[in-house]
Short mmCIF file of C-alpha atoms in Angstrom, two decimals:
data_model
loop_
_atom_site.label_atom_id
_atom_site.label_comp_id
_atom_site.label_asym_id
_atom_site.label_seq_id
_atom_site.Cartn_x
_atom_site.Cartn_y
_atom_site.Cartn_z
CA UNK R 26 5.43 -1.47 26.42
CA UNK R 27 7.07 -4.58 25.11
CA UNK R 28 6.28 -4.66 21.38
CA UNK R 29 8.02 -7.99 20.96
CA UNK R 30 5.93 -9.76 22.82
CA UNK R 31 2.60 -8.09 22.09
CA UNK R 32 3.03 -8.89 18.04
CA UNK R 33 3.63 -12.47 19.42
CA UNK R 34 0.25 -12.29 20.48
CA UNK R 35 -1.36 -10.20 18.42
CA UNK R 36 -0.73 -8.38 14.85
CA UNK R 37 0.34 -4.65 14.41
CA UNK R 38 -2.63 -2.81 15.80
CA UNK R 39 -5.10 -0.91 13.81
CA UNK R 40 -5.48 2.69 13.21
CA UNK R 41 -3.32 5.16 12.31
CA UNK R 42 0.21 6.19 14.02
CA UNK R 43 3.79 8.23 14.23
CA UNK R 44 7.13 7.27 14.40
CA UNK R 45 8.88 10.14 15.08
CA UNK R 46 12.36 10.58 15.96
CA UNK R 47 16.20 12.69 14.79
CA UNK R 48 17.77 11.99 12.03
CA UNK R 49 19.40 8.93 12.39
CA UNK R 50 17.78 7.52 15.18
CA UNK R 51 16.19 4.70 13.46
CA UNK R 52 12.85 5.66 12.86
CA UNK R 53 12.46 3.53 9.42
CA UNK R 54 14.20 0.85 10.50
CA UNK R 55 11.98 0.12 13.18
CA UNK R 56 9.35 0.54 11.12
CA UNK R 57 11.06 -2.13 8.54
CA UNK R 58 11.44 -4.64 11.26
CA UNK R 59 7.81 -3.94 12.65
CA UNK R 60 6.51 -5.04 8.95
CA UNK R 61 8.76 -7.96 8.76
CA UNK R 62 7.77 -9.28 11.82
CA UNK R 63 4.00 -9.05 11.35
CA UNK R 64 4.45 -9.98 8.26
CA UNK R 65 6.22 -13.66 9.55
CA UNK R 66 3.56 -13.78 12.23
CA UNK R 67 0.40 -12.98 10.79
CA UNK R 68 0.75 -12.41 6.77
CA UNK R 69 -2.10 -15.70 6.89
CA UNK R 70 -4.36 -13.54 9.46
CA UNK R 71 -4.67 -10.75 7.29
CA UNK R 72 -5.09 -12.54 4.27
CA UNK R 73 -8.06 -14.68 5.80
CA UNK R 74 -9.61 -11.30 6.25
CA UNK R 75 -9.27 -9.46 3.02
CA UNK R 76 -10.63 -12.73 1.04
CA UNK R 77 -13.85 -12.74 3.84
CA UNK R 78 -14.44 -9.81 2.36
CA UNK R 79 -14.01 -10.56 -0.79
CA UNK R 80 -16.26 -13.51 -0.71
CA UNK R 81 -18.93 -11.43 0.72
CA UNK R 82 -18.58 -8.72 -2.15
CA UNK R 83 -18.30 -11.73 -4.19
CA UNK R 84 -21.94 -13.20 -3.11
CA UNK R 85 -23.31 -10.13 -3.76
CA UNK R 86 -22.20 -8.65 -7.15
CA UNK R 87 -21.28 -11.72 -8.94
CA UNK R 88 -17.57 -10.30 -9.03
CA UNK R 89 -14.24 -11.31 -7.75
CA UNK R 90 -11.92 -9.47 -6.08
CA UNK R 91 -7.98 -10.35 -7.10
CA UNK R 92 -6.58 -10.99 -3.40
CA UNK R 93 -2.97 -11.02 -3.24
CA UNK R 94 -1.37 -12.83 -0.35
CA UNK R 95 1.39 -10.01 0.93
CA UNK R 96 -0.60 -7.10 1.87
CA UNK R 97 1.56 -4.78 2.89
CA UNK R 98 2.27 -1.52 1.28
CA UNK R 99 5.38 0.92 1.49
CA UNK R 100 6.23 4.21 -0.35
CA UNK R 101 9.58 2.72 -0.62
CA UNK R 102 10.63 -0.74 -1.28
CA UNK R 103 10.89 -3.39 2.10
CA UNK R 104 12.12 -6.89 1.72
CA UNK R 105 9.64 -8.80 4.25
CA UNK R 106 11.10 -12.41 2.91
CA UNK R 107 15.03 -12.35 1.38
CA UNK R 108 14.79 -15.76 0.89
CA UNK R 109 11.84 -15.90 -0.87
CA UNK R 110 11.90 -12.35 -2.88
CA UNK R 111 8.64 -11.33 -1.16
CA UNK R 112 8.42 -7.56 -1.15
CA UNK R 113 5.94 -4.65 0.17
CA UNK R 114 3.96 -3.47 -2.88
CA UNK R 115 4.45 0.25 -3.91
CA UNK R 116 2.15 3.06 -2.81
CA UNK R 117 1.92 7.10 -2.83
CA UNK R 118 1.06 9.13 -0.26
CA UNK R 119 -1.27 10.68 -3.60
CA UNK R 120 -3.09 7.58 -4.28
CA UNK R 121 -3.95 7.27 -0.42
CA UNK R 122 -7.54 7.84 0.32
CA UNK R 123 -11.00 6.93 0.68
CA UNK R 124 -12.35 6.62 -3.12
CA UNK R 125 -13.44 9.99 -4.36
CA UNK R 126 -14.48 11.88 -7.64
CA UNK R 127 -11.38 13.49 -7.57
CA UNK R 128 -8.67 11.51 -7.44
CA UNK R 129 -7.65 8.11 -8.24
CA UNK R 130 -6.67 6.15 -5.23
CA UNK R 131 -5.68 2.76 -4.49
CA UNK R 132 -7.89 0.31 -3.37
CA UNK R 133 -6.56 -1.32 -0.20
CA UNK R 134 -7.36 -5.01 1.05
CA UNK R 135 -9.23 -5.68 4.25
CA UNK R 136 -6.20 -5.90 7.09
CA UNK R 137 -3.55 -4.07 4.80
CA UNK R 138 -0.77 -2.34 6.31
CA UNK R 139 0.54 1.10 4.80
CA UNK R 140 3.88 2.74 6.00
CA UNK R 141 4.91 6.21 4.18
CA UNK R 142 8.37 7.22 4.78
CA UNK R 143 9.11 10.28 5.39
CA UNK R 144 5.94 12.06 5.07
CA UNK R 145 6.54 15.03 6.81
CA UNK R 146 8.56 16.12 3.86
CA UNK R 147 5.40 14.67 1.47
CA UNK R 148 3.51 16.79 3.19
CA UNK R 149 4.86 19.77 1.27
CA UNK R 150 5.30 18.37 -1.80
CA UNK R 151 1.59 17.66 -1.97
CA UNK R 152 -1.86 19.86 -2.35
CA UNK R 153 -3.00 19.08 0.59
CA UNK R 154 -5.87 20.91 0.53
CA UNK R 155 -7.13 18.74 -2.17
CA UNK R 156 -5.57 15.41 -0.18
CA UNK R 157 -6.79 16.21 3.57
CA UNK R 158 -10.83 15.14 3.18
CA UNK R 159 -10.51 11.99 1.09
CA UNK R 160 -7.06 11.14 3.50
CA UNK R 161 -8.55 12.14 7.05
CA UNK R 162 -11.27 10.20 5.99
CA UNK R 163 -9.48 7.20 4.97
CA UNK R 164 -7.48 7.59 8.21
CA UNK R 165 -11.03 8.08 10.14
CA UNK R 166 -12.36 4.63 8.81
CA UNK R 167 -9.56 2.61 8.78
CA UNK R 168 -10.65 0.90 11.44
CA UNK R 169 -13.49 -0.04 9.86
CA UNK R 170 -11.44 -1.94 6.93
CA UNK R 171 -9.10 -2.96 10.18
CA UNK R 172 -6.32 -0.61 8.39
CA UNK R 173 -2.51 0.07 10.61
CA UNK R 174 -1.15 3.40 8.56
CA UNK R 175 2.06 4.44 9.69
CA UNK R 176 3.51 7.20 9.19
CA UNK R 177 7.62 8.33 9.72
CA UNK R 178 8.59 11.86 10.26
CA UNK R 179 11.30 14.07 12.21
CA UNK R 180 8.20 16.50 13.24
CA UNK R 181 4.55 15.28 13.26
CA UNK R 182 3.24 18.98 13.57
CA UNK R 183 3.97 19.37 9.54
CA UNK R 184 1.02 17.80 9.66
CA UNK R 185 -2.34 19.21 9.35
CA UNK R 186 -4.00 19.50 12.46
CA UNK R 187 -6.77 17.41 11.00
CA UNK R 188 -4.82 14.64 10.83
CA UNK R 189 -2.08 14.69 13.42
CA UNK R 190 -6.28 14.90 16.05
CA UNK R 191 -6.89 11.27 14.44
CA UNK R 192 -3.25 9.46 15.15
CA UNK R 193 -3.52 7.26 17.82
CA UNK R 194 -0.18 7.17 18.99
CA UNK R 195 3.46 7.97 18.40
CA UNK R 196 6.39 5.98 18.52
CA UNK R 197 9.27 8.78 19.25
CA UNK R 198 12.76 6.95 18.54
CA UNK R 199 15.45 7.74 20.80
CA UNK R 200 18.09 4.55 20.19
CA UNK R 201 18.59 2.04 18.18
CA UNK R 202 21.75 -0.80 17.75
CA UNK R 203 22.87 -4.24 16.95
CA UNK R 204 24.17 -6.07 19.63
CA UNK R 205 25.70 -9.24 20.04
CA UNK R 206 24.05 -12.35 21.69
CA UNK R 207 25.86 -15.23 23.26
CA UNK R 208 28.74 -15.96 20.60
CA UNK R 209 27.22 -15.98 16.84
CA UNK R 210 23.67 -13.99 17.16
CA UNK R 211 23.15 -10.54 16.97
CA UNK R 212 20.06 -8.57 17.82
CA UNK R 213 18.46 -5.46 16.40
CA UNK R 214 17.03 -2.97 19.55
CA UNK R 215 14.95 -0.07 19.24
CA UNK R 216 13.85 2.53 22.52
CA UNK R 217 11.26 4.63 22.13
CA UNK R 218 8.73 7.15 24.07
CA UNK R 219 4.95 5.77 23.17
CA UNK R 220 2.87 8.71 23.81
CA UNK R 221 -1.20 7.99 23.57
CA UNK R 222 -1.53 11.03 21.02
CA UNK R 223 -5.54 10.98 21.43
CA UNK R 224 -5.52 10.66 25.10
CA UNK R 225 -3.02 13.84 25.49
CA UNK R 226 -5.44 15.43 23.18
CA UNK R 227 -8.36 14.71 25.67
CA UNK R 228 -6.55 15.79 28.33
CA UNK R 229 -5.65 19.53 26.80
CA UNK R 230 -9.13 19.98 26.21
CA UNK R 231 -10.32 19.41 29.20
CA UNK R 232 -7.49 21.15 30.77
CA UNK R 233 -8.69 24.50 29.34
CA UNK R 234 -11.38 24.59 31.15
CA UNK R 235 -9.36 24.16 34.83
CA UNK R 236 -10.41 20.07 35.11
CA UNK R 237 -7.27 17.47 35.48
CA UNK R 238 -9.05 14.98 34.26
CA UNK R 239 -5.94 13.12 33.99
CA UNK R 240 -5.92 12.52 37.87
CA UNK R 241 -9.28 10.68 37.53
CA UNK R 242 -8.85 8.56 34.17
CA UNK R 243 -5.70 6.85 35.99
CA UNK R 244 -4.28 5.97 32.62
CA UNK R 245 -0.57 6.74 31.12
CA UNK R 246 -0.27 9.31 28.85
CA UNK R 247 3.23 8.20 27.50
CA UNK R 248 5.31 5.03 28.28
CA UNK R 249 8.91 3.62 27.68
CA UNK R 250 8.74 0.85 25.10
CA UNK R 251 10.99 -1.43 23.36
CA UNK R 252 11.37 -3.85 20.37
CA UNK R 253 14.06 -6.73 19.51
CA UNK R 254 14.57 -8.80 16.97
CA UNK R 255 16.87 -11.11 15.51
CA UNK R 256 19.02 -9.66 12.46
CA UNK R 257 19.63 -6.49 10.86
CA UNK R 258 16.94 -4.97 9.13
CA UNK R 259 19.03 -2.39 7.83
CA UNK R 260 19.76 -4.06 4.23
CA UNK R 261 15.84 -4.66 4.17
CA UNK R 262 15.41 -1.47 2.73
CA UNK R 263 16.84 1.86 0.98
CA UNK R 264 18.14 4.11 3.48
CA UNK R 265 19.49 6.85 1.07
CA UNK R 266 16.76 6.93 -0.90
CA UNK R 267 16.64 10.72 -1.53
CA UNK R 268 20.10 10.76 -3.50
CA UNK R 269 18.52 11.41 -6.96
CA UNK R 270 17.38 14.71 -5.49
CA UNK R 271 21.06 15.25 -4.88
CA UNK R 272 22.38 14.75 -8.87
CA UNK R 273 18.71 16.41 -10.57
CA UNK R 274 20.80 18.52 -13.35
CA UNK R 275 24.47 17.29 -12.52
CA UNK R 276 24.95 16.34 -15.95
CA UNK R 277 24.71 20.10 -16.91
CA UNK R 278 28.07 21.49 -14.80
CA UNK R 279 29.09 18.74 -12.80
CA UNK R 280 30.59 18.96 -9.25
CA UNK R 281 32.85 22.21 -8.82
CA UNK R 282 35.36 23.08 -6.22
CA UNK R 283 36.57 26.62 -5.61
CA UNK R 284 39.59 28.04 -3.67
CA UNK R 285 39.92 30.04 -0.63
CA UNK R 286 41.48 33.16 -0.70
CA UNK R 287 40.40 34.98 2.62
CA UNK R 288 43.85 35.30 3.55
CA UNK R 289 45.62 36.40 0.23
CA UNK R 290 46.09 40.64 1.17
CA UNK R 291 47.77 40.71 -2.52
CA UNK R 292 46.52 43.28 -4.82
CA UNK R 293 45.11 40.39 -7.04
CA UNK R 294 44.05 38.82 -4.05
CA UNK R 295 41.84 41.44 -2.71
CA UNK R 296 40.20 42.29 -5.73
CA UNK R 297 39.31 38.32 -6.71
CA UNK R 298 38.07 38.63 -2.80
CA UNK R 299 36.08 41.62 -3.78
CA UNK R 300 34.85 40.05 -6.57
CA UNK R 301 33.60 36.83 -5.30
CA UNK R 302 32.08 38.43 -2.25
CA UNK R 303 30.57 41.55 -3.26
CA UNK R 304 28.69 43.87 -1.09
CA UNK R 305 25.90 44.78 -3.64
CA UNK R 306 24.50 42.47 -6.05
CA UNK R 307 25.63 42.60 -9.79
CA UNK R 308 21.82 43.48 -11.08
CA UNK R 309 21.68 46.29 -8.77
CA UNK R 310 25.06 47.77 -9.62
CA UNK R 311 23.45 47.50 -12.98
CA UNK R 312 20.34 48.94 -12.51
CA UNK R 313 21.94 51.98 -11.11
CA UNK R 314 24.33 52.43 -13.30
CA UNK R 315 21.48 52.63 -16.13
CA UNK R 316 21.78 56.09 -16.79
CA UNK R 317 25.24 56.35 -17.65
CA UNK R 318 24.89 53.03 -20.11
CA UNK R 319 24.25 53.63 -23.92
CA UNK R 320 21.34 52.95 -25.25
CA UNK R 321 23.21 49.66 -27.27
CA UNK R 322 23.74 48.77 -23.80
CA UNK R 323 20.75 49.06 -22.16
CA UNK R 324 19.16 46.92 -24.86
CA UNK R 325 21.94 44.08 -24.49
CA UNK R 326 21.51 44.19 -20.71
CA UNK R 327 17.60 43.58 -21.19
CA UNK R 328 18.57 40.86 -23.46
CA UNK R 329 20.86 38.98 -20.54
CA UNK R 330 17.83 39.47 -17.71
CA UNK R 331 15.31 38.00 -20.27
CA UNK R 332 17.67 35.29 -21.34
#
């Protein structure tokens, strides 16, 4: 699979997929430079579709739809034009879904493309229960409203199973570089693993009832791929965005730095080793020392555990 040359023929397709990958591999930059690319190729395409649409809604309610000409969503910020300030627009893993009495979600453009970073850590930090009809449905359809969701993660099975049955295919990362071209060019190279997600899925069904059906379909189930541009997409976007979590409450006690004193067999040094390492926590030492304590005691002790 050579995806430089298939987005020069076509745009990103639609549907819903993985890129999966280590940490570090380059899993959201190749995502970055798959946006900016489709973005330089066929931005125009996509537009021409969401205003169709809009024209037909248009003819038949009297009301017009407000059809913005980048429509390309990120949960974090992508530069798709430096030169020109053109941006993704924001989105939330929360507000994605098909609409719903439930919650609010956002409306999304005939031929948009979504990317979520990192949702396999989302995926904890949201009720999923309440998320997974209203998403897998959105994710179900989206071909319908000719939709391309992608999704980054280190592990796609944090997934629910739901979900992870409707991707279509998974980008797994293995490399990714700059390297230099003739004497003043440099170009950006990702490798990856494409694995047909659905197709293994058809397969393992049918496997478990003793039929390799993958000897008759005579189709791939995974494939080398690879992707090049021109550039370094790597200032295109923020790759340590996760460093608030990092400082939440700093201002409180700042950043501390103990000693070692492992090797100190002094009298002093022993007992601060003793101290700082103890055996038995301090609240159980307390709690069974509670008989001995004074009633004045006891009561300031309950005052510390409720404090």
């Amino acid at each position: 699979m050579n995806l430089t040359r298939l987005l020069k023929k076509e745009p990103l397709a639609v549907g819903f997929y993985n890129i999966c990958g280590e940490q570090g591999a380059g899993k959201t930059s190749l995502a970055t430079a798959l946006l900016r690319t489709d973005y330089k190729r066929w931005r125009k395409y996509r537009y021409g579709l969401a205003c169709e649409q809009a024209q037909e809604y248009y003819e038949a309610n009297g009301i017009r739809l407000n059809i913005d000409k980048t429509l390309y969503f990120s949960s974090t910020e992508i530069v798709l034009d430096s030169r020109r300030g053109i941006t993704t627009h924001e989105i939330d893993l929360e507000r994605l879904g098909l609409p719903n009495p439930d919650y609010e979600v956002q409306y999304l453009p005939c031929g948009s493309v979504i990317f979520i970073m990192e949702a396999d850590i989302l995926a904890y930090c949201h009720n999923w229960q309440k998320l997974s009809d209203y998403l897998r449905n959105l994710i179900k359809y989206c071909r319908h409203q000719k939709l391309t969701i992608i999704f980054d993660m280190q592990v796609g099975g944090d997934l629910a199973k739901a979900l992870r049955n409707l991707n279509m295919g998974t980008y797994y990362v293995f490399l990714s570089g700059i390297k230099r071209f003739l004497l003043f060019w440099k170009i950006q190279q990702w490798q990856f693993l494409y694995v047909y997600t659905q197709r293994v899925n058809f397969v393992k069904e049918f496997s478990q009832y003793g039929i390799d059906i993958q000897k008759q379909i005579k189709v791939p189930l995974v494939e080398w791929g690879k992707f090049r541009i021109f550039g370094n997409v790597f200032g295109c976007y923020n790759s340590y965005s996760a460093v608030p979590y990092f400082l939440q409450g700093i201002e409180k006690v700042g950043y501390i730095y103990r000693e070692h004193n492992e090797g100190d067999l002094s009298v002093d040094g022993i007992k601060a080793y003793c101290e700082a390492h103890p055996l038995v926590s301090s609240q159980n030492n307390q709690v069974q020392d509670v008989d001995k304590m004074s009633k004045k005691q006891i009561n300031e002790l309950v005052k510390q555990l409720l404090g």
